[in-house]
Short mmCIF file of C-alpha atoms and ligand atoms in Angstrom, two decimals:
data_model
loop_
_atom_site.label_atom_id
_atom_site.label_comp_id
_atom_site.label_asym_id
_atom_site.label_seq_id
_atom_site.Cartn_x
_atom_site.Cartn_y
_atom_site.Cartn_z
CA UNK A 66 -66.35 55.77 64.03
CA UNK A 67 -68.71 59.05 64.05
CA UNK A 68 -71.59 56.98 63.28
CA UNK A 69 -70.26 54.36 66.28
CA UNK A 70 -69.97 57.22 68.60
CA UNK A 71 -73.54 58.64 67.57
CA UNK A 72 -75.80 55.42 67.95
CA UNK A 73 -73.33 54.55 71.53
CA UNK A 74 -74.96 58.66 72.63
CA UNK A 75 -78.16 57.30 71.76
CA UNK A 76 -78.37 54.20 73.26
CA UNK A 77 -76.23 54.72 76.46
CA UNK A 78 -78.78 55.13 78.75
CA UNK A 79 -79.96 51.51 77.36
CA UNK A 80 -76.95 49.82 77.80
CA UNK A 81 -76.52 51.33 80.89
CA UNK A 82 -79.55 49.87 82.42
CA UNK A 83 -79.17 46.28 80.85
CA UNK A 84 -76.04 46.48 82.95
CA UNK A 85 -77.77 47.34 85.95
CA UNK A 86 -79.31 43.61 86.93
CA UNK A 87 -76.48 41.84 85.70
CA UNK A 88 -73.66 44.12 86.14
CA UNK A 89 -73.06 47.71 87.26
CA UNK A 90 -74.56 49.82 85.71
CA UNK A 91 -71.92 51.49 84.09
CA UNK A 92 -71.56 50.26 80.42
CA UNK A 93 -73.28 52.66 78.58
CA UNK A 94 -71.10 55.52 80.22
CA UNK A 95 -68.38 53.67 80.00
CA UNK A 96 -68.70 53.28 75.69
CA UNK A 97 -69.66 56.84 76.37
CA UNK A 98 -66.73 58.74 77.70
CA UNK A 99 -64.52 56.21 75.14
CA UNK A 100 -66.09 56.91 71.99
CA UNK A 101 -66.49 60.65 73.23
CA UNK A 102 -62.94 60.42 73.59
CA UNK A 103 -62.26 58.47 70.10
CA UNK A 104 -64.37 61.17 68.28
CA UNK A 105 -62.08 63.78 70.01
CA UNK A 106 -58.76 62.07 69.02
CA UNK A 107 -59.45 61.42 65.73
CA UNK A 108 -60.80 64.89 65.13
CA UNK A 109 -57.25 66.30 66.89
CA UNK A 110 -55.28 63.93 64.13
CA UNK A 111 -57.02 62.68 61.66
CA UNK A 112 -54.58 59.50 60.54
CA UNK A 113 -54.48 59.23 56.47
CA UNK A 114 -55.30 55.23 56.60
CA UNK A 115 -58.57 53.33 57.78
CA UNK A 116 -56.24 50.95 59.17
CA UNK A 117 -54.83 54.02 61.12
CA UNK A 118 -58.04 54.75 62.42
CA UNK A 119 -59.27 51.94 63.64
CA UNK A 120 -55.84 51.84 65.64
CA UNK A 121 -56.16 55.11 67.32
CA UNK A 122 -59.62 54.60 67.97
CA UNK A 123 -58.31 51.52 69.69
CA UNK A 124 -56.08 53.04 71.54
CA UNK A 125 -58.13 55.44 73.32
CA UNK A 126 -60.87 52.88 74.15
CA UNK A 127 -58.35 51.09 75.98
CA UNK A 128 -56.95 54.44 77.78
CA UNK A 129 -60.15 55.88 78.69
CA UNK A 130 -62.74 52.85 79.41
CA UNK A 131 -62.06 51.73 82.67
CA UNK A 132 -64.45 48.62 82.78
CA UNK A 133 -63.73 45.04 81.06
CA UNK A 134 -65.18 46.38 77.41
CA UNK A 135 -62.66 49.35 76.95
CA UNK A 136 -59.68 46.64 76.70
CA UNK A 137 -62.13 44.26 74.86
CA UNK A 138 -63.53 46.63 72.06
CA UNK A 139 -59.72 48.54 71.82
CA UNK A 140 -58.48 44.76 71.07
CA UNK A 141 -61.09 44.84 68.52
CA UNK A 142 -60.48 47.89 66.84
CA UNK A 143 -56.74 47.85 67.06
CA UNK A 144 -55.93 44.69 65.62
CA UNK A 145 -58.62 45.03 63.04
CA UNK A 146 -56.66 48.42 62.17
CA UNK A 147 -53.64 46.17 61.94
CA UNK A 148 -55.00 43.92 59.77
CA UNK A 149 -55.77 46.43 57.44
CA UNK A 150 -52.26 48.15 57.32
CA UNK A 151 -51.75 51.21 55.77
CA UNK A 152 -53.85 50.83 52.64
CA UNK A 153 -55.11 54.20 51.30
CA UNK A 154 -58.74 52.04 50.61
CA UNK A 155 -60.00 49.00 51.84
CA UNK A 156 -62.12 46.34 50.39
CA UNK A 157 -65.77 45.17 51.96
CA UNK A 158 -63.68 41.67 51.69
CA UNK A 159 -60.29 43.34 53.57
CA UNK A 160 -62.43 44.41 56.05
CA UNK A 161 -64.81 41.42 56.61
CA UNK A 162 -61.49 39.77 56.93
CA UNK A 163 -59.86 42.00 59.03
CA UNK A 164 -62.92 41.83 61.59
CA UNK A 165 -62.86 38.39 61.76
CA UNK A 166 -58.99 38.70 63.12
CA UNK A 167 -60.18 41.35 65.50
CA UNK A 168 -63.16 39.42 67.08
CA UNK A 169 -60.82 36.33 67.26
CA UNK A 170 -58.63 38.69 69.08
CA UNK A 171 -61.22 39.62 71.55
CA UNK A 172 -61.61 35.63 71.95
CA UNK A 173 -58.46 35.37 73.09
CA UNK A 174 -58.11 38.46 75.32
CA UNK A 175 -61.36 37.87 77.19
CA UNK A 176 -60.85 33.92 77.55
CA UNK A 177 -64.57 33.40 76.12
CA UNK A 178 -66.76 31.53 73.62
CA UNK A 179 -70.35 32.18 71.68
CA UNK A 180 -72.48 30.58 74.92
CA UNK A 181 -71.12 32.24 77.69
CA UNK A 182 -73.28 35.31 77.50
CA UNK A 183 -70.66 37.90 75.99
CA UNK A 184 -70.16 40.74 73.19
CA UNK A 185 -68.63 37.30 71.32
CA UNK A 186 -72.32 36.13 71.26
CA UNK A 187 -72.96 39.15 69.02
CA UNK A 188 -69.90 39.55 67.02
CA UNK A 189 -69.29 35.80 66.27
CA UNK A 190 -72.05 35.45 64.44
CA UNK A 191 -72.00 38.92 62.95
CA UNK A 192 -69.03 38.68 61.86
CA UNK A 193 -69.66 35.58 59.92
CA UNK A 194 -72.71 36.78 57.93
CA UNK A 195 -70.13 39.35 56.72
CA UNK A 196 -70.17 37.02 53.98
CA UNK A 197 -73.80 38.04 53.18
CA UNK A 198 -73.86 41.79 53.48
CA UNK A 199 -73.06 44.50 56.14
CA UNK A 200 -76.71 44.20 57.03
CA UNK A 201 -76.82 40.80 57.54
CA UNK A 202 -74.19 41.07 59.65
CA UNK A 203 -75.96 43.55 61.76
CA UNK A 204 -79.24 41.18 61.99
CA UNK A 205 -77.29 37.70 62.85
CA UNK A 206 -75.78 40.61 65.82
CA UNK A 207 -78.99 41.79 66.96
CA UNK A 208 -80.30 37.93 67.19
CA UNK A 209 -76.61 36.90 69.03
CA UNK A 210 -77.94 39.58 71.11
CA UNK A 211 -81.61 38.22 71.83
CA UNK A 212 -80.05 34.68 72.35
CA UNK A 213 -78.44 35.83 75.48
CA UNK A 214 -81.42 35.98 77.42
CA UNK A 215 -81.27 32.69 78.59
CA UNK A 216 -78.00 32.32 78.66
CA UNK A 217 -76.09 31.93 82.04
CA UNK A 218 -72.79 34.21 81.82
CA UNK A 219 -69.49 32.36 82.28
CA UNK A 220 -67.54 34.85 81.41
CA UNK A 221 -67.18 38.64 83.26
CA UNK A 222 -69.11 40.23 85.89
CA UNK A 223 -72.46 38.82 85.19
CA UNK A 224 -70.96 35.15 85.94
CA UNK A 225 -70.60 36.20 89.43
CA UNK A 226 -74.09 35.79 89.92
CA UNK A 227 -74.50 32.62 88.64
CA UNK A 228 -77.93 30.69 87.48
CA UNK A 229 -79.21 34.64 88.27
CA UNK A 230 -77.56 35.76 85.29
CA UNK A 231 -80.33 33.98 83.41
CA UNK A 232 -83.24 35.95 81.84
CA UNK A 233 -81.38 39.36 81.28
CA UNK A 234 -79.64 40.50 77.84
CA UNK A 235 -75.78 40.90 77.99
CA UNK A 236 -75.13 44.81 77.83
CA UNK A 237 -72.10 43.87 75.83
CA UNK A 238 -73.57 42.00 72.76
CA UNK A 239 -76.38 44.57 73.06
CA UNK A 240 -73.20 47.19 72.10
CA UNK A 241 -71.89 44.71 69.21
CA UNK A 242 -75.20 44.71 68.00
CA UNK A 243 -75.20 48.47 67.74
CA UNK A 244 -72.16 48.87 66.59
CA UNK A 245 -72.45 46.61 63.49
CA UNK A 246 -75.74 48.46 63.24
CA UNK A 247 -73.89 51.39 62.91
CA UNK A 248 -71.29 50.04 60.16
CA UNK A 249 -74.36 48.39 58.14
CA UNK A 250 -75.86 52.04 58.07
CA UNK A 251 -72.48 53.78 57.24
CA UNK A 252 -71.83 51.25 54.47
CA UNK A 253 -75.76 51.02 52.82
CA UNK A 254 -75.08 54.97 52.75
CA UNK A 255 -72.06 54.50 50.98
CA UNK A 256 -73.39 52.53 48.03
CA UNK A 257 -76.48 55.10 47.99
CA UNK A 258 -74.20 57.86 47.56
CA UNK A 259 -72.05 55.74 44.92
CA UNK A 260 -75.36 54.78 43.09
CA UNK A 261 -76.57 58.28 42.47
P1 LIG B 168 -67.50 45.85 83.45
O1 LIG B 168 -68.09 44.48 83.37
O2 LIG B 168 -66.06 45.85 83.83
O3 LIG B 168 -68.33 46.78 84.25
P2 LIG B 168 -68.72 46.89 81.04
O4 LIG B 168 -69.96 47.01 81.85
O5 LIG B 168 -68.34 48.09 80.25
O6 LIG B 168 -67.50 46.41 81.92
O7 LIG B 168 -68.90 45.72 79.98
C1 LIG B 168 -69.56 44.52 80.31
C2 LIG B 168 -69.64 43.64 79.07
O8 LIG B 168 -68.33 43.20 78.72
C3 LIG B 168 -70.43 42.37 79.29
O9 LIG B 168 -71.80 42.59 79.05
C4 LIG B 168 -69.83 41.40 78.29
O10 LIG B 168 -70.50 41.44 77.04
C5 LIG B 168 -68.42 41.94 78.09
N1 LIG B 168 -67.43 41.05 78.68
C6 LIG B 168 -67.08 40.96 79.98
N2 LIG B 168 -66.12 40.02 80.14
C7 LIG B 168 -65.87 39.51 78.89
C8 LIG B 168 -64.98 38.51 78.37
N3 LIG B 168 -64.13 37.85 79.17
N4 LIG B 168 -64.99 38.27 77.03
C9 LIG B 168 -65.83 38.95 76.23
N5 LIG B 168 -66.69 39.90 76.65
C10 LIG B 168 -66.72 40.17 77.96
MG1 LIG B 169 -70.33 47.18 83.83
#
């Protein structure tokens, strides 16, 4: 989650502005002020479990992002953290599970499929090179993310603008993309530091 919060402070101004011709302009700060705010609840009470984690962090995405990701990404988080329970440790295999709940969780909340220009376009396939490795999984993201240039959104605010949505990256696979970014980097640091 610290390394989720760091890379949304760097690229908020980014996400921000790919929001700006299909949207407005607000999803960087919005992923801002929540993962400000998850970084600041979980340092107030750090829970003992991952599972717990992911749950709070939930939580406060959904209390504190006002815009259609805050209830899409807390759906994520907090049924992933359900998933997970409260086991002490959790497997690369619990988790890649676990995720694959969550995103199917943000399926059902948001009413959309891989095609219709959404964070799904990211995660979907993401999620599904889990199988692979954590970096993989962060590459099929980043390429979910590419292939929604030409996409027309059906889903959201950009599908209020129609064949216009076309030709602009979703700002919300863009922040997938990140994100697994983020958990690839966390976890290759992991098995660096158990290596040595
Ligand atoms: P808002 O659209 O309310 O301003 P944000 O700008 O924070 O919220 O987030 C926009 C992103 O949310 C979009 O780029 C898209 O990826 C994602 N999104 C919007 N609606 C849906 C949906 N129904 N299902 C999945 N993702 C969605
Ligand atoms: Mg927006």
């Amino acid at each position: 989650m610290s390394a989720a919060a760091a890379a949304v402070e760097r690229e908020a101004d980014r996400l921000t502005e790919l929001d700006s011709p299909i949207g407005d302009a607000d999803h960087g700060s919005n992923l801002l002020r929540g993962f400000t705010a998850v970084r600041a609840a979980l340092e107030a009470e750090p829970p003992a479990a991952p599972g717990a984690v992911l749950a709070l962090a939930g939580r406060t995405l959904i209390s504190t992002v006002g815009g259609a990701s805050g209830p899409l990404y807390g759906t994520l988080l907090r049924r992933t953290g359900k998933e997970l329970g409260d086991a002490a440790e959790v497997s690369d295999e619990a988790l890649r599970k676990a995720l694959y709940t969550g995103v199917g969780a943000v399926a059902q909340l948001g009413g959309a499929a891989p095609g219709d220009k959404t964070m799904l376009d990211a995660l979907v396939p993401g999620v599904a090179a889990l199988t692979t490795s954590y970096r993989a999984a962060a590459d099929a993201a980043e390429n979910g993310a590419l292939a929604t240039v030409p996409m027309q959104a059906r889903k959201g605010r950009a599908s209020y603008l129609g064949e216009r949505s076309i030709g602009h990256q979703d700002p919300g696979a863009t922040s997938s993309a990140l994100l697994l970014g983020a958990l690839a980097d966390v976890a290759e640091a992991q098995d660096g530091a158990e290596a040595r």
